[in-house]
mmCIF file of C-alpha atoms and ligand atoms in Angstrom:
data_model
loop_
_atom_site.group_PDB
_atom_site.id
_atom_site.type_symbol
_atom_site.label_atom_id
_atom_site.label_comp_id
_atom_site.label_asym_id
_atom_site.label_seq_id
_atom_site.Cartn_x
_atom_site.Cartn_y
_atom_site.Cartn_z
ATOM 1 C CA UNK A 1 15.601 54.458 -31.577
ATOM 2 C CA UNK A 2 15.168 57.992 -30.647
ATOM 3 C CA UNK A 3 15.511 59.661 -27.390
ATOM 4 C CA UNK A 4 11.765 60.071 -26.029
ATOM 5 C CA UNK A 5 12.544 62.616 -23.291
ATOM 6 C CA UNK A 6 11.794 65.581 -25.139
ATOM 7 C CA UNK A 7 8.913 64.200 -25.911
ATOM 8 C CA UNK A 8 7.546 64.261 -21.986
ATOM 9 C CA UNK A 9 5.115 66.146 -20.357
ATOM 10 C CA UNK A 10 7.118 66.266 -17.209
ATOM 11 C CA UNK A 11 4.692 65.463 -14.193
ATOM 12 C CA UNK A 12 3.935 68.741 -12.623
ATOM 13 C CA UNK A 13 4.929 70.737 -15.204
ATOM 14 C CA UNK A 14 3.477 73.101 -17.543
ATOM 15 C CA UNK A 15 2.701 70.756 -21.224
ATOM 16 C CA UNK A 16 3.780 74.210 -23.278
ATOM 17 C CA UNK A 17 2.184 73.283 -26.779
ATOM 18 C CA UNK A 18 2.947 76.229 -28.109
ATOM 19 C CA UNK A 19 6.373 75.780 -27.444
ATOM 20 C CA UNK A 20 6.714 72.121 -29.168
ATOM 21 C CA UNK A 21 7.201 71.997 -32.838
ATOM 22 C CA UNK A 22 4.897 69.570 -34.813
ATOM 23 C CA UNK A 23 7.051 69.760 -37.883
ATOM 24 C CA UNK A 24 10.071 68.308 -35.477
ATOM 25 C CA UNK A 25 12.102 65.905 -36.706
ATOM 26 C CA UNK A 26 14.729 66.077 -33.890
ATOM 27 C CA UNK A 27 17.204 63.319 -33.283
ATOM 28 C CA UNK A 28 16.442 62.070 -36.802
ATOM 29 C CA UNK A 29 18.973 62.606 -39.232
ATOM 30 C CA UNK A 30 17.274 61.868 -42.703
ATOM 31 C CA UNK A 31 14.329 62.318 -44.132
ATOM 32 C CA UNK A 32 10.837 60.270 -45.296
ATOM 33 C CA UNK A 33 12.650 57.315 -47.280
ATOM 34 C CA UNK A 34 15.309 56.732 -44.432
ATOM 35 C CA UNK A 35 12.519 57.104 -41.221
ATOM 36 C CA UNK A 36 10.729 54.436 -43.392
ATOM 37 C CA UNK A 37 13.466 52.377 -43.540
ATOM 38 C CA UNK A 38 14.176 52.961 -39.648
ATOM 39 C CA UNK A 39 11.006 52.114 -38.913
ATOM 40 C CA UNK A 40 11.067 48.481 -39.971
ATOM 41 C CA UNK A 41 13.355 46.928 -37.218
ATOM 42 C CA UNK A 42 11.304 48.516 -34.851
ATOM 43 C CA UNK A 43 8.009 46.978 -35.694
ATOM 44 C CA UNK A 44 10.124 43.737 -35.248
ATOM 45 C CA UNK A 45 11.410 44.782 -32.062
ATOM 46 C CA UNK A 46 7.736 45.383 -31.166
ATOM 47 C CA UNK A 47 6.361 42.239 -32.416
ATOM 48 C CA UNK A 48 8.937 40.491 -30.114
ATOM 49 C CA UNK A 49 8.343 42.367 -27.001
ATOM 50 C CA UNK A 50 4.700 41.798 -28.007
ATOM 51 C CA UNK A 51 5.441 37.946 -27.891
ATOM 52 C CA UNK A 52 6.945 38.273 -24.673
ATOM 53 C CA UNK A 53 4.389 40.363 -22.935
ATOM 54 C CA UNK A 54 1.603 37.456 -24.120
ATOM 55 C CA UNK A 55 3.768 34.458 -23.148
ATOM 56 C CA UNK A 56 4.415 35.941 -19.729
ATOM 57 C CA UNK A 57 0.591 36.864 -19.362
ATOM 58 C CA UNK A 58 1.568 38.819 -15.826
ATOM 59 C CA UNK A 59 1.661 41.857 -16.851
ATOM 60 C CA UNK A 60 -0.553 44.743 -19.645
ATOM 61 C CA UNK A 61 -0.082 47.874 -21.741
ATOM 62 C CA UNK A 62 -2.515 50.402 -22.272
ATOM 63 C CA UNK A 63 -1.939 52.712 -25.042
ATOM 64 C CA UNK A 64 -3.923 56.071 -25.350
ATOM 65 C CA UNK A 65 -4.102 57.945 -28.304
ATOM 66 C CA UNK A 66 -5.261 61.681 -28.071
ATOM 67 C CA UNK A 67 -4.995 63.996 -31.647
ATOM 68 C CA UNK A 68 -7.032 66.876 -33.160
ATOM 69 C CA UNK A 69 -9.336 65.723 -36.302
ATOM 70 C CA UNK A 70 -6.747 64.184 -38.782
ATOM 71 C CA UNK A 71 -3.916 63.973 -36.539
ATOM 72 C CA UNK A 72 -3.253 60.500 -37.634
ATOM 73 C CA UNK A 73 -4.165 58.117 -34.514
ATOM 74 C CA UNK A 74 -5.540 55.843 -37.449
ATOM 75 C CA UNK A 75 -2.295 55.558 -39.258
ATOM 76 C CA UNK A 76 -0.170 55.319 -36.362
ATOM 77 C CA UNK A 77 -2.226 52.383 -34.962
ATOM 78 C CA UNK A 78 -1.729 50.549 -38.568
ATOM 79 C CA UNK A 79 1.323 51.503 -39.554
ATOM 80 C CA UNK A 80 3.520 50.874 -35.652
ATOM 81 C CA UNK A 81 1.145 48.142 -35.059
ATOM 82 C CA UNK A 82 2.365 46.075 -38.791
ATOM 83 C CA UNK A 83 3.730 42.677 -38.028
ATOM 84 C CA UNK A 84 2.730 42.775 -34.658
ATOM 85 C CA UNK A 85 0.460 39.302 -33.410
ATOM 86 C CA UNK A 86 -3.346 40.866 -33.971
ATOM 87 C CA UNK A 87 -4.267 38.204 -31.443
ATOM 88 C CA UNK A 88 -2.331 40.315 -28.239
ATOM 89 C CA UNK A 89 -3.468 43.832 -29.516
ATOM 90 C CA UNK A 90 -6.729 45.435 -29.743
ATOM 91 C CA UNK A 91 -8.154 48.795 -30.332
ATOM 92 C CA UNK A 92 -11.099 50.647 -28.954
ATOM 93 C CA UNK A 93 -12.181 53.703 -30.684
ATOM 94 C CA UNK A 94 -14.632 55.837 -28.269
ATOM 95 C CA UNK A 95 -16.877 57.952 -29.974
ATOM 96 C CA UNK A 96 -20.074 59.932 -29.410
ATOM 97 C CA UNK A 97 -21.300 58.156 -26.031
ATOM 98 C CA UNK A 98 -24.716 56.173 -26.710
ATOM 99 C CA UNK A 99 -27.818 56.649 -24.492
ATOM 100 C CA UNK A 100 -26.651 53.819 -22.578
ATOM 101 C CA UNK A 101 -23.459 54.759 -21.763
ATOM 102 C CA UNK A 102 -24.472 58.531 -21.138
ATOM 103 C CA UNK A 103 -26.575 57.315 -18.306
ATOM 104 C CA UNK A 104 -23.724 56.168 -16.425
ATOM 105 C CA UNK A 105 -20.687 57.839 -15.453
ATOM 106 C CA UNK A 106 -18.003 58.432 -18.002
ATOM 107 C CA UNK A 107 -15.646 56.319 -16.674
ATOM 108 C CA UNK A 108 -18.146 53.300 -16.884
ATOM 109 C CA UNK A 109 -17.487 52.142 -20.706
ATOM 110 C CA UNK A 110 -13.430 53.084 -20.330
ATOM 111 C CA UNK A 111 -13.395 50.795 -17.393
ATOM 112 C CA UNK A 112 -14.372 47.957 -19.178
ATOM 113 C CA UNK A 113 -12.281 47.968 -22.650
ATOM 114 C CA UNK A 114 -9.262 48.208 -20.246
ATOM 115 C CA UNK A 115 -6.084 45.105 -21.102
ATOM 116 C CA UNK A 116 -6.243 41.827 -20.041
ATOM 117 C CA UNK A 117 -2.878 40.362 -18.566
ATOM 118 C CA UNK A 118 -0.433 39.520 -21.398
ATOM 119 C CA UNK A 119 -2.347 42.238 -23.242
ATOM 120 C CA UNK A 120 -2.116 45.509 -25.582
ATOM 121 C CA UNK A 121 -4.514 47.663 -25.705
ATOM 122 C CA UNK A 122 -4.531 50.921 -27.523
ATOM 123 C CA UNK A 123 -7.606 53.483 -27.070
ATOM 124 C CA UNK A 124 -8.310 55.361 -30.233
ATOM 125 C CA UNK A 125 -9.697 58.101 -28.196
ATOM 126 C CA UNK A 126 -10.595 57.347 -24.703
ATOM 127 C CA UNK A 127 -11.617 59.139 -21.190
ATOM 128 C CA UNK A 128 -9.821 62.376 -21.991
ATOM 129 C CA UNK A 129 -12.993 63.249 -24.554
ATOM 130 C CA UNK A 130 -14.645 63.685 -21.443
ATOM 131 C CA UNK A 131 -12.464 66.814 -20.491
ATOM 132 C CA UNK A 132 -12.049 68.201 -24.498
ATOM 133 C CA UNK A 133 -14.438 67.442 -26.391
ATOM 134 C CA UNK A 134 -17.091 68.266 -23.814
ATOM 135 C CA UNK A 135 -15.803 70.923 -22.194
ATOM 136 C CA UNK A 136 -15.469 72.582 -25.677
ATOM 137 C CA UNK A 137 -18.856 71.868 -26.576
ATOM 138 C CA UNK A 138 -20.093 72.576 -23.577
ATOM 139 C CA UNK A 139 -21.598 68.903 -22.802
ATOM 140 C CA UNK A 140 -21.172 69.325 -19.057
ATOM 141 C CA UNK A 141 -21.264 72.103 -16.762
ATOM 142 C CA UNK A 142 -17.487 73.131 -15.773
ATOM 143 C CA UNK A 143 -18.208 72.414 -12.361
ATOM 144 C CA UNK A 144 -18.573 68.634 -13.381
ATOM 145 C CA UNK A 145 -15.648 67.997 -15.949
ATOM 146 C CA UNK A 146 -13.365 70.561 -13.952
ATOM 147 C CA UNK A 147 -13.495 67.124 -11.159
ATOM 148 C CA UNK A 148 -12.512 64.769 -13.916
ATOM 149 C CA UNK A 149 -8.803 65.747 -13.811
ATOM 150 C CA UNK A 150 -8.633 64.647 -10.511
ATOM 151 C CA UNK A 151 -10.709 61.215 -11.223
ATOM 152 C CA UNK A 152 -8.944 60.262 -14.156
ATOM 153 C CA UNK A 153 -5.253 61.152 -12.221
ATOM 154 C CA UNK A 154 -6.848 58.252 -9.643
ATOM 155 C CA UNK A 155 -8.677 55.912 -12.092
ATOM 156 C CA UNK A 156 -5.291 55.180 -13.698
ATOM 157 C CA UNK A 157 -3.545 55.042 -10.637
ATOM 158 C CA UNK A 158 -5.841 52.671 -9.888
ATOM 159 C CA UNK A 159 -5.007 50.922 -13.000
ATOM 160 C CA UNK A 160 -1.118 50.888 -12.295
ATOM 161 C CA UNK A 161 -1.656 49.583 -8.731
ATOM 162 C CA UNK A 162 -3.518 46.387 -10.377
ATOM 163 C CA UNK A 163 -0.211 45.872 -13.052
ATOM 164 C CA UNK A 164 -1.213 48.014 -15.723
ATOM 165 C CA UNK A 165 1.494 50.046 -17.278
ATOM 166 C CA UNK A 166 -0.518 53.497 -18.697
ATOM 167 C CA UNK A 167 1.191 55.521 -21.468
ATOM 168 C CA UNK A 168 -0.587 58.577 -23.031
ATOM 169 C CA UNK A 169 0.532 59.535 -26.737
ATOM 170 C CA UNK A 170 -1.011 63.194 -28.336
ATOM 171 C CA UNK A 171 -0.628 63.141 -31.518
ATOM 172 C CA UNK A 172 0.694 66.943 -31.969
ATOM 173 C CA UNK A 173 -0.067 68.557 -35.342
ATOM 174 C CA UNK A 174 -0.374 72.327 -36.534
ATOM 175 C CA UNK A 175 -3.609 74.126 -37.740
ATOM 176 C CA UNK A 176 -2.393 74.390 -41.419
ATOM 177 C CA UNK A 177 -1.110 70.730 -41.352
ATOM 178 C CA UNK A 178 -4.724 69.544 -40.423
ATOM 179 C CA UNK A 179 -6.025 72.165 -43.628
ATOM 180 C CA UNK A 180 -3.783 69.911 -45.763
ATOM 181 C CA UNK A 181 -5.176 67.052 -44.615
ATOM 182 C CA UNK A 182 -8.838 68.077 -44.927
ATOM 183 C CA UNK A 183 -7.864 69.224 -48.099
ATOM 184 C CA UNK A 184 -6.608 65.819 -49.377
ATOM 185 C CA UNK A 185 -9.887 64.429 -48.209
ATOM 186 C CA UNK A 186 -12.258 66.480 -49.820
ATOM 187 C CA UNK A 187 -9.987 65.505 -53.070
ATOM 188 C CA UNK A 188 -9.206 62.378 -52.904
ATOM 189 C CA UNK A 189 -11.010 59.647 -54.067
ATOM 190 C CA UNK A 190 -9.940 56.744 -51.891
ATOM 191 C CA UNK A 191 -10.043 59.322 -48.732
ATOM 192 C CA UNK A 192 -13.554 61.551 -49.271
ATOM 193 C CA UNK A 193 -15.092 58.431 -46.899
ATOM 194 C CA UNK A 194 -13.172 59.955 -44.015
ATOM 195 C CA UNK A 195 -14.713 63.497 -44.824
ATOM 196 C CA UNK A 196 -16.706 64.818 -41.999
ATOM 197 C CA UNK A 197 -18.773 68.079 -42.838
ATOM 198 C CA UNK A 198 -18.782 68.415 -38.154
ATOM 199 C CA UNK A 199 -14.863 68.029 -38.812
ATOM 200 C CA UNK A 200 -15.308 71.792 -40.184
ATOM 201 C CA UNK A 201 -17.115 72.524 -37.437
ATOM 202 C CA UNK A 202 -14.341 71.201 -34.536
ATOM 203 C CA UNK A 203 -12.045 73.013 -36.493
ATOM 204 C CA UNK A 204 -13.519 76.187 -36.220
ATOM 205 C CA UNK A 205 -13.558 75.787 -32.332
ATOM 206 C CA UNK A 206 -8.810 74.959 -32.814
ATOM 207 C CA UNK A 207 -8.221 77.538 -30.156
ATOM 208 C CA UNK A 208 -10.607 76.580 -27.861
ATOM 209 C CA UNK A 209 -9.361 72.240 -28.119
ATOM 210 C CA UNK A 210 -5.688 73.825 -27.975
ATOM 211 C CA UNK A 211 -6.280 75.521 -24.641
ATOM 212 C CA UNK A 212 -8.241 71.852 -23.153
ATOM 213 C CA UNK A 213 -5.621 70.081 -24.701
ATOM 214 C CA UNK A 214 -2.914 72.231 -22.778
ATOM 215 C CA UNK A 215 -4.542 72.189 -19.969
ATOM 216 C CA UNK A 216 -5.636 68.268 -19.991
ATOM 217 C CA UNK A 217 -1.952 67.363 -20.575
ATOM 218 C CA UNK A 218 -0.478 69.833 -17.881
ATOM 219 C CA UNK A 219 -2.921 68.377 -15.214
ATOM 220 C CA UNK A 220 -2.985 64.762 -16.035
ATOM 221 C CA UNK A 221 0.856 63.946 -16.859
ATOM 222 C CA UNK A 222 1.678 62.152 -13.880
ATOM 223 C CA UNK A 223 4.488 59.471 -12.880
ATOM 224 C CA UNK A 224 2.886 56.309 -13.082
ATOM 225 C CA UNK A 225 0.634 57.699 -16.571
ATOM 226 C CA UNK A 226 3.006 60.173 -18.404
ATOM 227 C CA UNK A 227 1.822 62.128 -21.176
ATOM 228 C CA UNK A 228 4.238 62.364 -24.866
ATOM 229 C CA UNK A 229 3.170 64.933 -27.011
ATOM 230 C CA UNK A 230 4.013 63.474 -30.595
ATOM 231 C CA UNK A 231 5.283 65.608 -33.324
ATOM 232 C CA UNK A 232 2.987 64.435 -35.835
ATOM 233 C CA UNK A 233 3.523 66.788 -38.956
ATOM 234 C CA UNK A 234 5.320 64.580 -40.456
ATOM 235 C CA UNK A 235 3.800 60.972 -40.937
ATOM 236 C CA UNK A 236 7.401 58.938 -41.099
ATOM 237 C CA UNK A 237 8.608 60.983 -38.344
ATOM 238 C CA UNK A 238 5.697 60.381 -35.992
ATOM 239 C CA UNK A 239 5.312 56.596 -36.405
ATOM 240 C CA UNK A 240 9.076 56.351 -35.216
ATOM 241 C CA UNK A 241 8.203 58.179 -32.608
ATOM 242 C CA UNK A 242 5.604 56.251 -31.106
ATOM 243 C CA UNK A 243 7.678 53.218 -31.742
ATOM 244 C CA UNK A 244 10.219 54.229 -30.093
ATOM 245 C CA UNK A 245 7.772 55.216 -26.739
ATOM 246 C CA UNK A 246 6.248 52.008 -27.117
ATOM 247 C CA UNK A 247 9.545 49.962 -27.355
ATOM 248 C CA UNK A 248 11.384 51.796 -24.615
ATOM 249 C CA UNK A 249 8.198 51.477 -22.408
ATOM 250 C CA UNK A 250 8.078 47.835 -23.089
ATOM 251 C CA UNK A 251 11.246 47.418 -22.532
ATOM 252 C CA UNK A 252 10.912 48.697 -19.109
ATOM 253 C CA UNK A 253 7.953 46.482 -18.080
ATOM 254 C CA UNK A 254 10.493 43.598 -19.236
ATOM 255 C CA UNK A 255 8.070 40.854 -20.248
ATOM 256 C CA UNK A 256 9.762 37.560 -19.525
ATOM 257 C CA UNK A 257 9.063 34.225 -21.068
ATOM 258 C CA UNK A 258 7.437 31.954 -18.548
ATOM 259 C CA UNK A 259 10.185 28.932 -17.125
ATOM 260 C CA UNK A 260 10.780 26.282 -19.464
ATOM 261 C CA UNK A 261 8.747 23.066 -17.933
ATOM 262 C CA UNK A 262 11.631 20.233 -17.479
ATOM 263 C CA UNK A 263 11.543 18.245 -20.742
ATOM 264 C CA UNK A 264 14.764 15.903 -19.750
ATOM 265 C CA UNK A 265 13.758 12.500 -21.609
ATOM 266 C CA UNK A 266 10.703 14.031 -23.597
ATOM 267 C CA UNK A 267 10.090 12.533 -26.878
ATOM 268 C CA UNK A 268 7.877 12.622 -29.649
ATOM 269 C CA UNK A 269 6.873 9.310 -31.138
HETATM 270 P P1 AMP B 301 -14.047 59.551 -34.829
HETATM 271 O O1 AMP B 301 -12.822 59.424 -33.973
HETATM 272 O O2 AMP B 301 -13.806 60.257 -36.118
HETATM 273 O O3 AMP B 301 -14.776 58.258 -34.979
HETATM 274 O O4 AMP B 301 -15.054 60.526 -34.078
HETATM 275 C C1 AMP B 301 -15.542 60.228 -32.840
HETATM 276 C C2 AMP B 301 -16.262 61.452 -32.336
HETATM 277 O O5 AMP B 301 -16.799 61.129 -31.072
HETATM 278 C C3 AMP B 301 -15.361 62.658 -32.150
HETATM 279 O O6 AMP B 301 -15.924 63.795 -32.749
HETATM 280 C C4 AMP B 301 -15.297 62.803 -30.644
HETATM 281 O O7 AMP B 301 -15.154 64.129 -30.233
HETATM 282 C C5 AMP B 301 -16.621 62.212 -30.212
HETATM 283 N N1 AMP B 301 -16.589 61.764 -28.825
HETATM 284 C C6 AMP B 301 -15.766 60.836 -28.287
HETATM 285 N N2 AMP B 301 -15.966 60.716 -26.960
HETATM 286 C C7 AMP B 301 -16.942 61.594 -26.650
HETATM 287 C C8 AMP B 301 -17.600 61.950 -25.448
HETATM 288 N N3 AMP B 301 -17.275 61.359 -24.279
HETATM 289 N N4 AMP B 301 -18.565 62.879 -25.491
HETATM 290 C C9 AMP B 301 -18.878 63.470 -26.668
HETATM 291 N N5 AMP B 301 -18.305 63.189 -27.842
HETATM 292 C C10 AMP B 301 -17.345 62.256 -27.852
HETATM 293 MG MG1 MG B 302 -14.767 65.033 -35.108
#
């Protein structure tokens, strides 16, 4: 298990992503074939607390999962997620709002997908689009999405209040690290599907998603919905990391299994 504090966006505090290495590997003392290997027990440990969470049915987890293009939220989902029960976990990508959903208010499909008691539920992107991607592309005035900080702060307050435990993950990787990765898409075979010719475009605009990314995290890293920022260079290194959030955060909400009914003199014929 690694130590997540260094990890933390401290509420209040500046998220410095300039300052946090992607290619980190700290507290890790090995490299790809031994954070493989590490990795195993914990994706036990996770199916377990998973099991708990679902038989106690009080209490739910909602995962979000922020990244530039090709950080790996994908991979992370499949590869902390393996062995886990696919009946207590689901996933809801958000991507380009329809016309439906544009003629409400943001929060208004987010709402919805939120857990169920006893429940996981990562978002493989989420609300936080709202105050990236269109402030970058300039999908909204500033006067608009500048007011989401403050909403989203509340909506997951709200969320916490009603026995949802909120934990952020951004998936931190470095401009030459997401070349590579394009790269390796454009080459090979089984990965050209996940080409996107607008990926080119988003990457063009790096600068500009840095600074809404550094200032999403500084202003929405609160108490009861902290923000990690992932080093996520390295693939091995990143999936422990997450793990290790996840476990440590479940481990905190301390799913119990419901009281045994009394079974003195029960038999099965
Ligand atoms: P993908 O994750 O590759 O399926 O891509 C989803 C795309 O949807 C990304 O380019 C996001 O930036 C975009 N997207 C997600 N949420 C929003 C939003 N609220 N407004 C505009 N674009 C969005
Ligand atoms: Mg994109």
């Amino acid at each position: 298990m690694l130590d997540i504090t260094p990890y933390l966006v401290g509420p209040g505090a500046e998220a410095n992503l300039a300052d946090r290495d992607p290619d980190s590997k700290q507290g890790f003392d090995g490299e790809k074939d031994e954070g493989t290997a590490a990795l195993k027990p914990m994706n036990a440990k996770l199916a377990e607390l998973q099991t708990r969470l679902w038989a106690e049915s009080k209490q739910k987890l909602l995962v979000v999962l922020q990244a530039m293009d090709t950080g790996g939220k994908d991979g992370t989902i499949r590869r902390v997620f393996e062995g886990v029960n696919p009946q207590g976990v689901r996933v809801w990508g958000f991507g380009v709002p329809t016309e439906w959903e544009l003629a409400h208010d943001y929060l208004w499909r987010i709402h919805q997908k939120t857990p169920e008691n006893g429940g996981i539920t990562i978002f493989n992107r989420s609300h936080y689009e709202d105050v990236l991607v269109v402030r970058v592309k300039d999908l909204a005035p500033e006067e608009r999405w500048r007011k989401r900080y403050r909403h989203i702060v509340d909506f997951e307050q709200l969320l916490v209040d009603e026995g949802t435990t909120v934990v952020k993950l951004f998936l931190h990787i470095s401009k030459e690290e997401q070349k590579k990765r394009l790269e390796a898409r454009l080459q090979e075979p089984d990965k050209r599907w996940k080409f996107n010719v607008a990926d080119l475009e988003d990457r063009k605009l790096w600068d500009e998603y840095a600074l809404a990314y550094e200032e999403t995290l500084t202003r929405t890293s609160s108490e009861h919905a902290p923000w990690y920022v992932v080093p996520a260079n390295r693939k091995w290194y990143r999936d422990l990391a997450v793990a290790s959030i996840l476990i440590q955060t479940l481990e905190e909400m301390d799913p119990k299994f419901p009281p045994e009914p009394d079974l003195e003199g029960v038999v099965v014929e």
